[in-house]
CSV table of C-alpha atoms in Angstrom, one decimal:
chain,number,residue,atom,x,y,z
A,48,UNK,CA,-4.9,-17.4,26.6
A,49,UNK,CA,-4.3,-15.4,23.1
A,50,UNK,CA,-2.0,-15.8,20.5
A,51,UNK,CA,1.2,-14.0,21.6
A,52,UNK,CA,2.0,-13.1,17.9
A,53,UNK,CA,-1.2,-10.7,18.1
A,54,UNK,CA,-1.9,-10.5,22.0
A,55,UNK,CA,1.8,-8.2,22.2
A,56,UNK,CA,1.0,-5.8,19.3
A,57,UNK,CA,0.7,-2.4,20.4
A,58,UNK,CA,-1.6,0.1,19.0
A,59,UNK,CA,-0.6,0.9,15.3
A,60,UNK,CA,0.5,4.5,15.0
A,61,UNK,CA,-2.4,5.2,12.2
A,62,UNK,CA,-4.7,4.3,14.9
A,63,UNK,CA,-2.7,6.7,17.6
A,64,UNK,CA,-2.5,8.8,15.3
A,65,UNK,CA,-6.4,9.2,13.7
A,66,UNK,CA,-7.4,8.7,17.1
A,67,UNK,CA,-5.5,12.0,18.4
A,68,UNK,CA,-6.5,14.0,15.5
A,69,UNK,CA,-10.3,13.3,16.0
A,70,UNK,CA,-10.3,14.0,19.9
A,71,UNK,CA,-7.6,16.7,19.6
A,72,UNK,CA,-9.5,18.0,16.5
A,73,UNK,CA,-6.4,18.3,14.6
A,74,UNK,CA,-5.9,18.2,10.7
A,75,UNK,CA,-4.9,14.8,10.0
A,76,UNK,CA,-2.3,14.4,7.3
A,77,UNK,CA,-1.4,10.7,8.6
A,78,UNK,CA,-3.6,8.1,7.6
A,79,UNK,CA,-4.0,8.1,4.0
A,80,UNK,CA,-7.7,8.4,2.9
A,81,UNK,CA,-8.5,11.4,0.6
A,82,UNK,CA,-11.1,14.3,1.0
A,83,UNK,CA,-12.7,13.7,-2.4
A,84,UNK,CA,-15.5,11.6,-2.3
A,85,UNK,CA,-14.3,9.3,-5.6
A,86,UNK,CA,-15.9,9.2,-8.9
A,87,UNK,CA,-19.6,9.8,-8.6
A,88,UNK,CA,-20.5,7.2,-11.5
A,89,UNK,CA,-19.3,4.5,-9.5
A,90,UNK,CA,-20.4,5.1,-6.5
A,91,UNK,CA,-23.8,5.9,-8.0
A,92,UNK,CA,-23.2,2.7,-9.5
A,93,UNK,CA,-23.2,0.8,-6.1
A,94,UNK,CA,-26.0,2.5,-4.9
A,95,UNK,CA,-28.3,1.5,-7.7
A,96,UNK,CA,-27.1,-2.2,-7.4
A,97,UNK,CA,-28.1,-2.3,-3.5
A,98,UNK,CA,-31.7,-0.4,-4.3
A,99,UNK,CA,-32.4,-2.6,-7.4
A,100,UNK,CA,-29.8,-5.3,-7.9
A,101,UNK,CA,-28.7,-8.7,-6.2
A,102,UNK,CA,-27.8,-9.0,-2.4
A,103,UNK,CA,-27.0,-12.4,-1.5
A,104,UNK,CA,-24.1,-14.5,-1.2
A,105,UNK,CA,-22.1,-13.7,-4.6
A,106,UNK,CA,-19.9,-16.2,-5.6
A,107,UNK,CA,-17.2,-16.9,-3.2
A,108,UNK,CA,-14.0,-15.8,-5.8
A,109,UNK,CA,-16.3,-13.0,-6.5
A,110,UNK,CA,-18.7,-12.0,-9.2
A,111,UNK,CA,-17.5,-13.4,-12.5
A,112,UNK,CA,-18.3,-9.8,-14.2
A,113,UNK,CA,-15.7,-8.2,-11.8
A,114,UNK,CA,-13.2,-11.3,-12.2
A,115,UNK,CA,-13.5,-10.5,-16.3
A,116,UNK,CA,-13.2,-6.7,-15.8
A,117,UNK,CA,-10.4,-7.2,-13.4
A,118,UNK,CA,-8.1,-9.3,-16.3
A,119,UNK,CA,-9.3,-6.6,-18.8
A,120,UNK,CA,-7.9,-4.2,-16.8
A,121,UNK,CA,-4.8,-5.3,-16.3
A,122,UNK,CA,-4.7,-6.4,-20.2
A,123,UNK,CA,-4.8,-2.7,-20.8
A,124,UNK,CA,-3.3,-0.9,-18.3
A,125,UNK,CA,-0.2,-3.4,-17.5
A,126,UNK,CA,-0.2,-6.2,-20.8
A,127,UNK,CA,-1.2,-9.0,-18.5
A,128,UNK,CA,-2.8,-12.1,-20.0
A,129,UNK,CA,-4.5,-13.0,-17.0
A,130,UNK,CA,-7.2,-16.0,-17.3
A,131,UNK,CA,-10.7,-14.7,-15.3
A,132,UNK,CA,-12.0,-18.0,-14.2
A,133,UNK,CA,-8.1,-19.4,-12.5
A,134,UNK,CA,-6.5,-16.8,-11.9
A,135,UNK,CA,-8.6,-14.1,-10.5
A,136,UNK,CA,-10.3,-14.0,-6.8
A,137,UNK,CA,-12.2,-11.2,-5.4
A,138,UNK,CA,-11.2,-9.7,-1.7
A,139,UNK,CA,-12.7,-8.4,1.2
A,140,UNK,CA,-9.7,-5.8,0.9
A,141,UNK,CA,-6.0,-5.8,0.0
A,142,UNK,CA,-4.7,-7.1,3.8
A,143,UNK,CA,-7.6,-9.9,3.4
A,144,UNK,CA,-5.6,-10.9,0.4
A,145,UNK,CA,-2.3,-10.2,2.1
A,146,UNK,CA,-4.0,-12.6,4.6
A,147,UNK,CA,-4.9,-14.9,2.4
A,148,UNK,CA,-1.5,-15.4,0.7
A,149,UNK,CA,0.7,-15.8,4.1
A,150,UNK,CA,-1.5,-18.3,5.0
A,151,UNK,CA,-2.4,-20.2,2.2
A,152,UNK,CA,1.3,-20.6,0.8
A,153,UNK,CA,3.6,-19.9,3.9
A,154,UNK,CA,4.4,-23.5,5.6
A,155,UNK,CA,6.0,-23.4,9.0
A,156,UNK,CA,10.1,-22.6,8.7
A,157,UNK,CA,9.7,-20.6,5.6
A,158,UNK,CA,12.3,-17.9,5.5
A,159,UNK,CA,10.2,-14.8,3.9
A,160,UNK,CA,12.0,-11.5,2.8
A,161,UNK,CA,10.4,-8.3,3.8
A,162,UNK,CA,11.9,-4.8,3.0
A,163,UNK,CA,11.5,-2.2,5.4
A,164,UNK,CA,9.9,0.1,5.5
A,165,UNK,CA,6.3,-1.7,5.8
A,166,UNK,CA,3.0,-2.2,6.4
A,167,UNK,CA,2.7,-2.9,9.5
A,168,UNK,CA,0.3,-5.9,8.4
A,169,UNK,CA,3.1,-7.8,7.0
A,170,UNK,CA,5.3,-9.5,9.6
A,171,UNK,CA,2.6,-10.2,12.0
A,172,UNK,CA,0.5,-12.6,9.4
A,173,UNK,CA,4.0,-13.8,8.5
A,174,UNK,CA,5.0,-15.2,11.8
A,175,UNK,CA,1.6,-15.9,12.3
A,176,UNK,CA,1.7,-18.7,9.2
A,177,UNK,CA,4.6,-19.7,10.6
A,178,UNK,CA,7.3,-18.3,8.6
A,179,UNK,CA,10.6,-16.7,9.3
A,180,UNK,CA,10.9,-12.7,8.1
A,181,UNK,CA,13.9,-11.7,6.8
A,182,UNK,CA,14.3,-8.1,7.5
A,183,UNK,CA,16.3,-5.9,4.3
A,184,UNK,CA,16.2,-1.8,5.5
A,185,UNK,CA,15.5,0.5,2.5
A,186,UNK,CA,16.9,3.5,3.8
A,187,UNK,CA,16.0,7.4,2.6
A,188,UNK,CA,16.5,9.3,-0.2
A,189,UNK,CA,15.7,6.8,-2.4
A,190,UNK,CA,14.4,3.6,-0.6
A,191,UNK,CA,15.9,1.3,-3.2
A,192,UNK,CA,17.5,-2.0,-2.9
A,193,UNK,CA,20.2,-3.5,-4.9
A,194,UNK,CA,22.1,-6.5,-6.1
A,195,UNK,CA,24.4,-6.9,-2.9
A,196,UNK,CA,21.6,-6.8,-0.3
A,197,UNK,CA,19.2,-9.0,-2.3
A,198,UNK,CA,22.3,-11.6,-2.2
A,199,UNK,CA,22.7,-10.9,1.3
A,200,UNK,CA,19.0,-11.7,2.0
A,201,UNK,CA,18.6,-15.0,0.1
A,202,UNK,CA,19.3,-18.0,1.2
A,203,UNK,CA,18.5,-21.8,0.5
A,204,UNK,CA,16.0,-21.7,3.2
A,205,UNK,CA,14.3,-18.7,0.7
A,206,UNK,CA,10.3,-19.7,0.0
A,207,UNK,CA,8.7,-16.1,-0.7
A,208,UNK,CA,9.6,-12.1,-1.0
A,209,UNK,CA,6.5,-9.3,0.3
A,210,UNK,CA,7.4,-6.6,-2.3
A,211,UNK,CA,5.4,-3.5,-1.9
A,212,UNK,CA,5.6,-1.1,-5.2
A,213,UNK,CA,4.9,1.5,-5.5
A,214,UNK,CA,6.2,1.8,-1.9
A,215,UNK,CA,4.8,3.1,1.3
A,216,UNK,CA,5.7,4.9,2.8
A,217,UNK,CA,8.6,5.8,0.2
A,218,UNK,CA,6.7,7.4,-2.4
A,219,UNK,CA,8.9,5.5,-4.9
A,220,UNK,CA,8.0,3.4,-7.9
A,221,UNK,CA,10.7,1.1,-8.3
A,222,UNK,CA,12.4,1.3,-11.8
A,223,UNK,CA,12.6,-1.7,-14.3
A,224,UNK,CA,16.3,-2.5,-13.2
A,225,UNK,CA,15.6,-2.9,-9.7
A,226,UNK,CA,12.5,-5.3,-10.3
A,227,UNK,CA,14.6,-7.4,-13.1
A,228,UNK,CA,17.0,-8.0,-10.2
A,229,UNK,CA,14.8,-9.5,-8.0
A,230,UNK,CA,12.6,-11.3,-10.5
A,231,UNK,CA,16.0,-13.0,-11.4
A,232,UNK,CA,16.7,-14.0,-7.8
A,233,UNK,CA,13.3,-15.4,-7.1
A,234,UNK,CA,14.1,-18.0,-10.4
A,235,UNK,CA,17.2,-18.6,-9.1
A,236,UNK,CA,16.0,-20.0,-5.7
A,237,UNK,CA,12.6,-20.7,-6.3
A,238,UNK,CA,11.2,-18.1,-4.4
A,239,UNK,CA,7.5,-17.0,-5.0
A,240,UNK,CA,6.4,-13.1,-4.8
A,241,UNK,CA,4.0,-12.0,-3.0
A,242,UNK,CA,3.3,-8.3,-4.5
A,243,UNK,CA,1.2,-5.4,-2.6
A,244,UNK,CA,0.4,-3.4,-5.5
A,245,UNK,CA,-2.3,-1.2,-4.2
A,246,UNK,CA,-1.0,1.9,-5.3
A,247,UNK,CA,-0.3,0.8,-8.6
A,248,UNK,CA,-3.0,3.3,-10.6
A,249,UNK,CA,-1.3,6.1,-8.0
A,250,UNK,CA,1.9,7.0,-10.2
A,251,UNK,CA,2.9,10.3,-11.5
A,252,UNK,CA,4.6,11.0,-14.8
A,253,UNK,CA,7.5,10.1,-15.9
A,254,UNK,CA,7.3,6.9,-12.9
A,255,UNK,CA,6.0,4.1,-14.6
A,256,UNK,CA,4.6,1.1,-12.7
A,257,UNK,CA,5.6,-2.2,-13.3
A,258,UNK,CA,4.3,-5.2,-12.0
A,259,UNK,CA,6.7,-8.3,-11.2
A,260,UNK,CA,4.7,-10.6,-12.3
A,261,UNK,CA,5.8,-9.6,-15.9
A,262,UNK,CA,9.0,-10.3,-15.9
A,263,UNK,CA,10.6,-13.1,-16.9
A,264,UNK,CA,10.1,-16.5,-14.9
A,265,UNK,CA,7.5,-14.8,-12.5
A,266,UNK,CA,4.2,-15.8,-14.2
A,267,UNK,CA,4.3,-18.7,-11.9
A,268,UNK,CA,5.6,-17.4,-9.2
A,269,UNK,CA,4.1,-14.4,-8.5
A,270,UNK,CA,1.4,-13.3,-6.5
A,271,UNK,CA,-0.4,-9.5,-7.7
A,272,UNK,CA,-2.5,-7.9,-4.9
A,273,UNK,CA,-4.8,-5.0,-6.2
A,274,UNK,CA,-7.3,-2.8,-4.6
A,275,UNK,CA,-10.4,-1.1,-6.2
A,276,UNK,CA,-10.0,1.0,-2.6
A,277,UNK,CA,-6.7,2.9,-4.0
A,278,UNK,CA,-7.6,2.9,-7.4
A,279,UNK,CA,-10.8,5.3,-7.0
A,280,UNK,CA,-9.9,6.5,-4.1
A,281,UNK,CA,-12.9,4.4,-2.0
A,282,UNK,CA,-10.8,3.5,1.0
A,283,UNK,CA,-13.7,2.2,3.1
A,284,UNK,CA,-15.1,-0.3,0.2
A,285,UNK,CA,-12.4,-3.2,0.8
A,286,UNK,CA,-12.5,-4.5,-2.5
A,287,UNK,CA,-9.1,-6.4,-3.1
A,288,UNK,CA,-7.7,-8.4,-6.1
A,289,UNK,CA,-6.2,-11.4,-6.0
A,290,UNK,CA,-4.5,-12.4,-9.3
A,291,UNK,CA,-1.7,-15.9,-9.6
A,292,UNK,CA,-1.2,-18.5,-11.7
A,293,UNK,CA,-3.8,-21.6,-11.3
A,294,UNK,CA,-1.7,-23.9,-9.1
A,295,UNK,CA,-1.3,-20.7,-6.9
A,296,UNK,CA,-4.9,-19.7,-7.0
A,297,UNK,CA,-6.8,-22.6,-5.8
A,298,UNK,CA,-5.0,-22.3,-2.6
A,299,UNK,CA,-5.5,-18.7,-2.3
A,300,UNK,CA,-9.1,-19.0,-3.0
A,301,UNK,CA,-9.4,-22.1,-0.4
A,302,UNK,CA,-8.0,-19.9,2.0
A,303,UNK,CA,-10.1,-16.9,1.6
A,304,UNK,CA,-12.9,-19.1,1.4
A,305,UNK,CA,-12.7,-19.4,5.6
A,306,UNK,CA,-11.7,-15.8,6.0
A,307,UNK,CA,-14.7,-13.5,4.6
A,308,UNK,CA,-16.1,-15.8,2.6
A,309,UNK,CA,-16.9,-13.3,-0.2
A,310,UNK,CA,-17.6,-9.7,-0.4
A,311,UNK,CA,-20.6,-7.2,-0.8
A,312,UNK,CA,-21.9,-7.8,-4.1
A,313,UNK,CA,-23.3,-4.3,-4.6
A,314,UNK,CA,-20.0,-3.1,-4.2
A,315,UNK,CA,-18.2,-5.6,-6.6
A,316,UNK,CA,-20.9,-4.8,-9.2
A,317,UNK,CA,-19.6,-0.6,-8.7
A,318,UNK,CA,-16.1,-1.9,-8.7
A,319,UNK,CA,-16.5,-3.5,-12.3
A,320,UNK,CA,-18.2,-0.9,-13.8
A,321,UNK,CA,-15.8,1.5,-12.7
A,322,UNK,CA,-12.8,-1.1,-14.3
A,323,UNK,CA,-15.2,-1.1,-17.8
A,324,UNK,CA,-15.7,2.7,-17.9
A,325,UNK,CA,-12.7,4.6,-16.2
A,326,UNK,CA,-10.4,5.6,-18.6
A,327,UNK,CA,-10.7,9.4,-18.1
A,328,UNK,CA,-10.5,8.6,-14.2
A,329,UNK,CA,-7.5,6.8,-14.2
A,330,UNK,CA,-5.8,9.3,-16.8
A,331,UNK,CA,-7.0,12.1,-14.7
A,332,UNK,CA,-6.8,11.1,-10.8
A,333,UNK,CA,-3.2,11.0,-10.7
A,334,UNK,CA,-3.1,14.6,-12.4
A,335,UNK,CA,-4.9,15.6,-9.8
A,336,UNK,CA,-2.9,14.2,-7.1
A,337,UNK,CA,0.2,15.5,-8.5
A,338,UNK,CA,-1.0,18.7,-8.4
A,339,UNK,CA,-1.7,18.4,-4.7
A,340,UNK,CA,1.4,16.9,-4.4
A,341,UNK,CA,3.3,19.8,-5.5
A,342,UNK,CA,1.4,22.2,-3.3
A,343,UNK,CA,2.0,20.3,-0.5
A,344,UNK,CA,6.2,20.1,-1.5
A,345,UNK,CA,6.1,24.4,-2.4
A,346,UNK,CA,4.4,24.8,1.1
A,347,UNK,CA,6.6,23.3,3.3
A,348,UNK,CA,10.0,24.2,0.9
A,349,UNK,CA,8.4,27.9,1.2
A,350,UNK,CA,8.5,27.0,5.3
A,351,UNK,CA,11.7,25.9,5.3
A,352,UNK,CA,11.3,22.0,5.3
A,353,UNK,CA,13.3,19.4,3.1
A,354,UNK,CA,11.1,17.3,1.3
A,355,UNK,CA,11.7,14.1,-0.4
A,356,UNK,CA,10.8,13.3,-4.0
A,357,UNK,CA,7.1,11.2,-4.3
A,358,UNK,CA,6.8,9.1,-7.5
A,359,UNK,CA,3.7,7.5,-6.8
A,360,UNK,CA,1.0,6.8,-3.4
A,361,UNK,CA,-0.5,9.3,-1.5
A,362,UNK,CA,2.6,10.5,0.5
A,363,UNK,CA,5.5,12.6,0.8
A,364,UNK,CA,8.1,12.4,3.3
A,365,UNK,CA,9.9,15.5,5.1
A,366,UNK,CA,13.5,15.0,6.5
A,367,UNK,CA,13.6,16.3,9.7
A,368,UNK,CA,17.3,17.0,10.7
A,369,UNK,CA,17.9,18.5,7.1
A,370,UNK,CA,14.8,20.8,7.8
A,371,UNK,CA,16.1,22.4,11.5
A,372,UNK,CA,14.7,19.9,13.4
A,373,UNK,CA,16.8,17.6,15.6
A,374,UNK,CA,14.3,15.1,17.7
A,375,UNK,CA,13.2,12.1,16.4
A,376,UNK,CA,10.4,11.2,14.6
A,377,UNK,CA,8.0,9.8,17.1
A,378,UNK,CA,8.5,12.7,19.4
A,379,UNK,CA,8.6,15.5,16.8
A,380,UNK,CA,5.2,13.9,15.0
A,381,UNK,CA,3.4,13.3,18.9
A,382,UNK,CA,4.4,17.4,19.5
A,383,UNK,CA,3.5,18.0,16.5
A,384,UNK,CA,-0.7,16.5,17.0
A,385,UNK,CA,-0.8,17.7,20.6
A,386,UNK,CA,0.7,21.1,20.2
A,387,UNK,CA,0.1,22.1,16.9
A,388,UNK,CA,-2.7,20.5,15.8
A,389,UNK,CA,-1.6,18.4,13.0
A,390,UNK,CA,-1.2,14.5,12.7
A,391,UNK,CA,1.4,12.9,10.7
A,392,UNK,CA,3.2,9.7,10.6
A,393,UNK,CA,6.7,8.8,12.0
A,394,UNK,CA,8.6,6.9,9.5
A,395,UNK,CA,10.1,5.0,12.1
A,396,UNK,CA,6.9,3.1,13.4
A,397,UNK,CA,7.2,1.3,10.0
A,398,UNK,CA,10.3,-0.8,10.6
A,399,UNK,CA,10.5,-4.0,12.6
A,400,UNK,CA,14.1,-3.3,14.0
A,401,UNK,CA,16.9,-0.6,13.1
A,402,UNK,CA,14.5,1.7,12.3
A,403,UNK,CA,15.1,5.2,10.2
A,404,UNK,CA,14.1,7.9,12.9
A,405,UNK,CA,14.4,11.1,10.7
A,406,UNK,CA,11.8,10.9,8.4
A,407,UNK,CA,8.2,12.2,8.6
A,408,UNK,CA,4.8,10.8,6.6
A,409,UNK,CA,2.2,13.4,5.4
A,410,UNK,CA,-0.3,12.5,2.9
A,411,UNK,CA,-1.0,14.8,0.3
A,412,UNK,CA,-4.7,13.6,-0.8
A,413,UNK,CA,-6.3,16.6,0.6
A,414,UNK,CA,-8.1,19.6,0.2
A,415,UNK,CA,-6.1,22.9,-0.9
A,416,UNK,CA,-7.2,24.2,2.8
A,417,UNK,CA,-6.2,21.8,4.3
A,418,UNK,CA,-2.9,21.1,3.2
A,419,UNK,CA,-1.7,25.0,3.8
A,420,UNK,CA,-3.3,25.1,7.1
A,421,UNK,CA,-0.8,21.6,8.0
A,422,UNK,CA,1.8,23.3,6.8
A,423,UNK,CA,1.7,26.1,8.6
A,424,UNK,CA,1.1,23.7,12.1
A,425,UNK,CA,4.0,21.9,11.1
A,426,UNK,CA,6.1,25.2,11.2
A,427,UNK,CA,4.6,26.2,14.7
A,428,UNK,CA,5.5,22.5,15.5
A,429,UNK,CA,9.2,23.2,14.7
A,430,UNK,CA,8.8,26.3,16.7
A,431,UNK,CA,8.1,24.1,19.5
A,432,UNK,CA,10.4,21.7,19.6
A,433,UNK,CA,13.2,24.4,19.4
A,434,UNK,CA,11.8,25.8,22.3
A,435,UNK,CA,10.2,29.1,20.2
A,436,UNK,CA,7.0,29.1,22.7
C-alpha cells in the first residue's frame, strides 16, 4: 500500500551508523554534527525571540528580515545581486528545499544528472517527481568531473543537473574551470541547476567557493540551496535558503507552501541576526575547522593511514587499501563501531550503482579528545581486521 520509491529504502548508513554508536557507546566520527555548541550570540539571539518576540505563523517564504539578510549575505560573501522579495524563500532545512525543487520543477520523463557520490536524499525525491537520474561516478583522489563525462551525461532528453559543492563526501571545492564547464553545458541544452551549497561558508584557504549561479547564462537557470544549519554550525535548526530567479521562485515557494508551510520564527529571527553580525564567525569558523582538520590528518598519517586531501565540509576521507587494509568499506567501518568503538562512514553507501568501496568518511568537527581517541580505535580496528586479536 506505500509508495515503492520510499517503502524499499533501507535504513541510511548515518542512521546505522549513529544508532550503533549511541547503543554501542562508541565515538561517532560518522554523521557530521560538531561538538561546539555554535556562536553564543545567535543562539542567545533565538532564545530572546521565543521569550519576548513573535510566535505565530511567519510569513510563508519566511520573515522578510531574514529574506533581506539572506541577499546581503550573499552580496558580500559571493557578489550575488539577489532581489529579497522574488528571489528568496525561507526553508524548513536544506533537503526541504532539495524537496521542494524536485518537485516543483521536475515533470515526469525528465532526465536529471546526479554525480556520485551523494546524498542519499537526492535520487529518491528525484524518482519520486518523476524524473529519470542519470548516474556520473566521481571517483577518488580528486572527485572531479570533466568535459568528456559531462558530454557523455547530456542528452536532448537533459532538463536539470543536482550539483553538490563543496562536495560530500569529497571534501573538494570544485575549481572555477570545472564549474565553467558545466555552466556552459546547462546553456547549451537548456538545463536548469539545482545547487546543494550547504557547505559553502565550510572552505579552507586557498579553496575558494564558487557558486554556479554566477557564471555566465545561469542566473536563470540556477537554483542555490543554503543552510543557516552548516553555516553556524546549528545542525538541528533546519533553516534552509532557497535563492532562483523569479519565474523559478514562484514555483518553488508554491511547493514549499504544502510541505512545511513555513518555519520557526524565533529561529529565522537568530538566523538573520547572525547573517547581519557574523563577520568574525565566518572569518574564524573555518580556521577553526582547519585546524581540526589537520589534527585529525597528523593522527591517523602518525598511525599509518593514507588520508585524502579536504578543501572544504566537515570530512576527510581515509583510503583503505593504501593504508594496510584490504576489506571493503562497509565491513571494515561495521568492525570498526562494533569492535573498536568508533563509527564512521563507508564511502560506498553514497553511490546508487558501481560504487567506490575503498574509501572511508570521518568527520573532523570534533573535540581534540575526541578525535585522538578515534584515531587510535581506528588503528585497533585495522588490527582486527588483519586478524592482530
Amino acid at each position: 500500500m506505500a509508495n515503492p520509491i520510499f517503502a524499499s529504502l533501507p535504513t541510511t548508513i548515518f542512521e546505522e551508523m549513529s544508532g550503533l554508536a549511541r547503543r554501542l557507546g562508541a565515538i561517532n566520527l560518522g554523521q557530521g554534527f560538531p561538538d561546539a555548541p555554535g556562536p553564543e550570540a545567535v543562539r542567545a539571539k533565538a532564545a530572546e525571540a521565543v521569550l519576548n518576540g513573535y510566535n505565530q505563523y511567519p510569513p510563508m517564504a519566511g520573515l522578510p528580515e531574514l529574506r533581506e539578510a539572506v541577499a546581503r549575505h550573499y552580496a558580500r560573501t559571493q557578489g550575488l545581486d539577489l532581489d529579497w522579495e522574488s528571489e528568496v524563500t525561507v526553508t524548513s532545512g536544506a533537503t526541504e528545499a532539495l524537496a521542494s525543487a524536485f518537485l516543483g520543477l521536475i515533470e515526469p520523463g525528465d532526465e536529471v544528472i546526479v554525480f556520485q557520490p551523494l546524498y542519499d536524499a537526492y535520487v529518491p525525491l528525484v524518482r519520486r517527481a518523476g524524473g529519470v537520474p542519470k548516474l556520473v561516478r566521481l571517483s577518488p583522489p580528486h572527485w572531479r568531473f570533466d568535459r568528456a563525462m559531462l558530454e557523455a551525461a547530456f542528452t536532448e532528453r537533459t532538463r536539470f543537473v543536482v550539483l553538490n559543492n563543496p562536495i560530500n563526501p569529497a571534501g573538494v571545492v570544485l575549481p572555477e574551470e570545472d564549474l565553467a564547464v558545466l555552466a556552459e553545458l546547462c546553456v547549451r541544452y537548456a538545463a536548469v541547476a539545482i545547487c546543494d551549497e550547504v557547505w559553502e561558508q565550510v572552505v579552507f584557504a586557498p579553496a575558494k567557493h564558487r557558486p554556479l549561479l554566477g557564471f555566465p547564462g545561469m542566473r536563470e537557470r540556477c537554483v542555490k540551496i543554503g543552510s543557516a544549519g552548516k553555516m553556524f554550525g546549528l545542525t538541528g535548526w533546519k533553516v534552509g535558503f532557497l535563492c532562483a530567479a523569479p519565474e523559478l521562485t514562484r514555483a518553488l515557494a508554491r511547493t514549499h507552501q504544502f510541505l512545511t508551510f513555513t518555519t520557526p520564527p524565533n529561529l529565522q529571527t537568530a538566523v538573520a541576526f547572525g547573517l547581519e553580525t557574523g563577520e568574525a564567525w565566518f572569518a574564524e569558523m573555518p580556521v577553526r575547522l582547519a585546524t581540526s582538520r589537520d589534527r585529525l590528518t597528523e593522527a591517523l598519517r602518525r598511525e599509518g593511514f593514507a588520508v585524502l586531501p579536504s578543501q572544504g565540509t566537515y570530512f576527510l576521507n581515509v583510503d583503505l587499501p593504501a593504508s594496510g587494509i584490504d576489506v571493503p568499506d562497509r565491513e571494515f567501518a561495521f568492525c570498526a563501531v562494533q569492535e573498536a568503538g568508533v563509527a564512521s562512514i563507508p564511502v560506498s553507501a553514497l553511490y546508487e550503482e558501481s560504487p567506490v568501496t575503498t574509501i572511508l568518511r570521518l568527520c573532523f568537527s570534533k573535540n581534540d579528545e575526541t578525535l585522538d581517541e578515534g584515531v587510535r580505535r581506528l588503528a585497533k580496528a585495522r588490527e582486527i581486521v588483519r586478524g592482530g586479536r
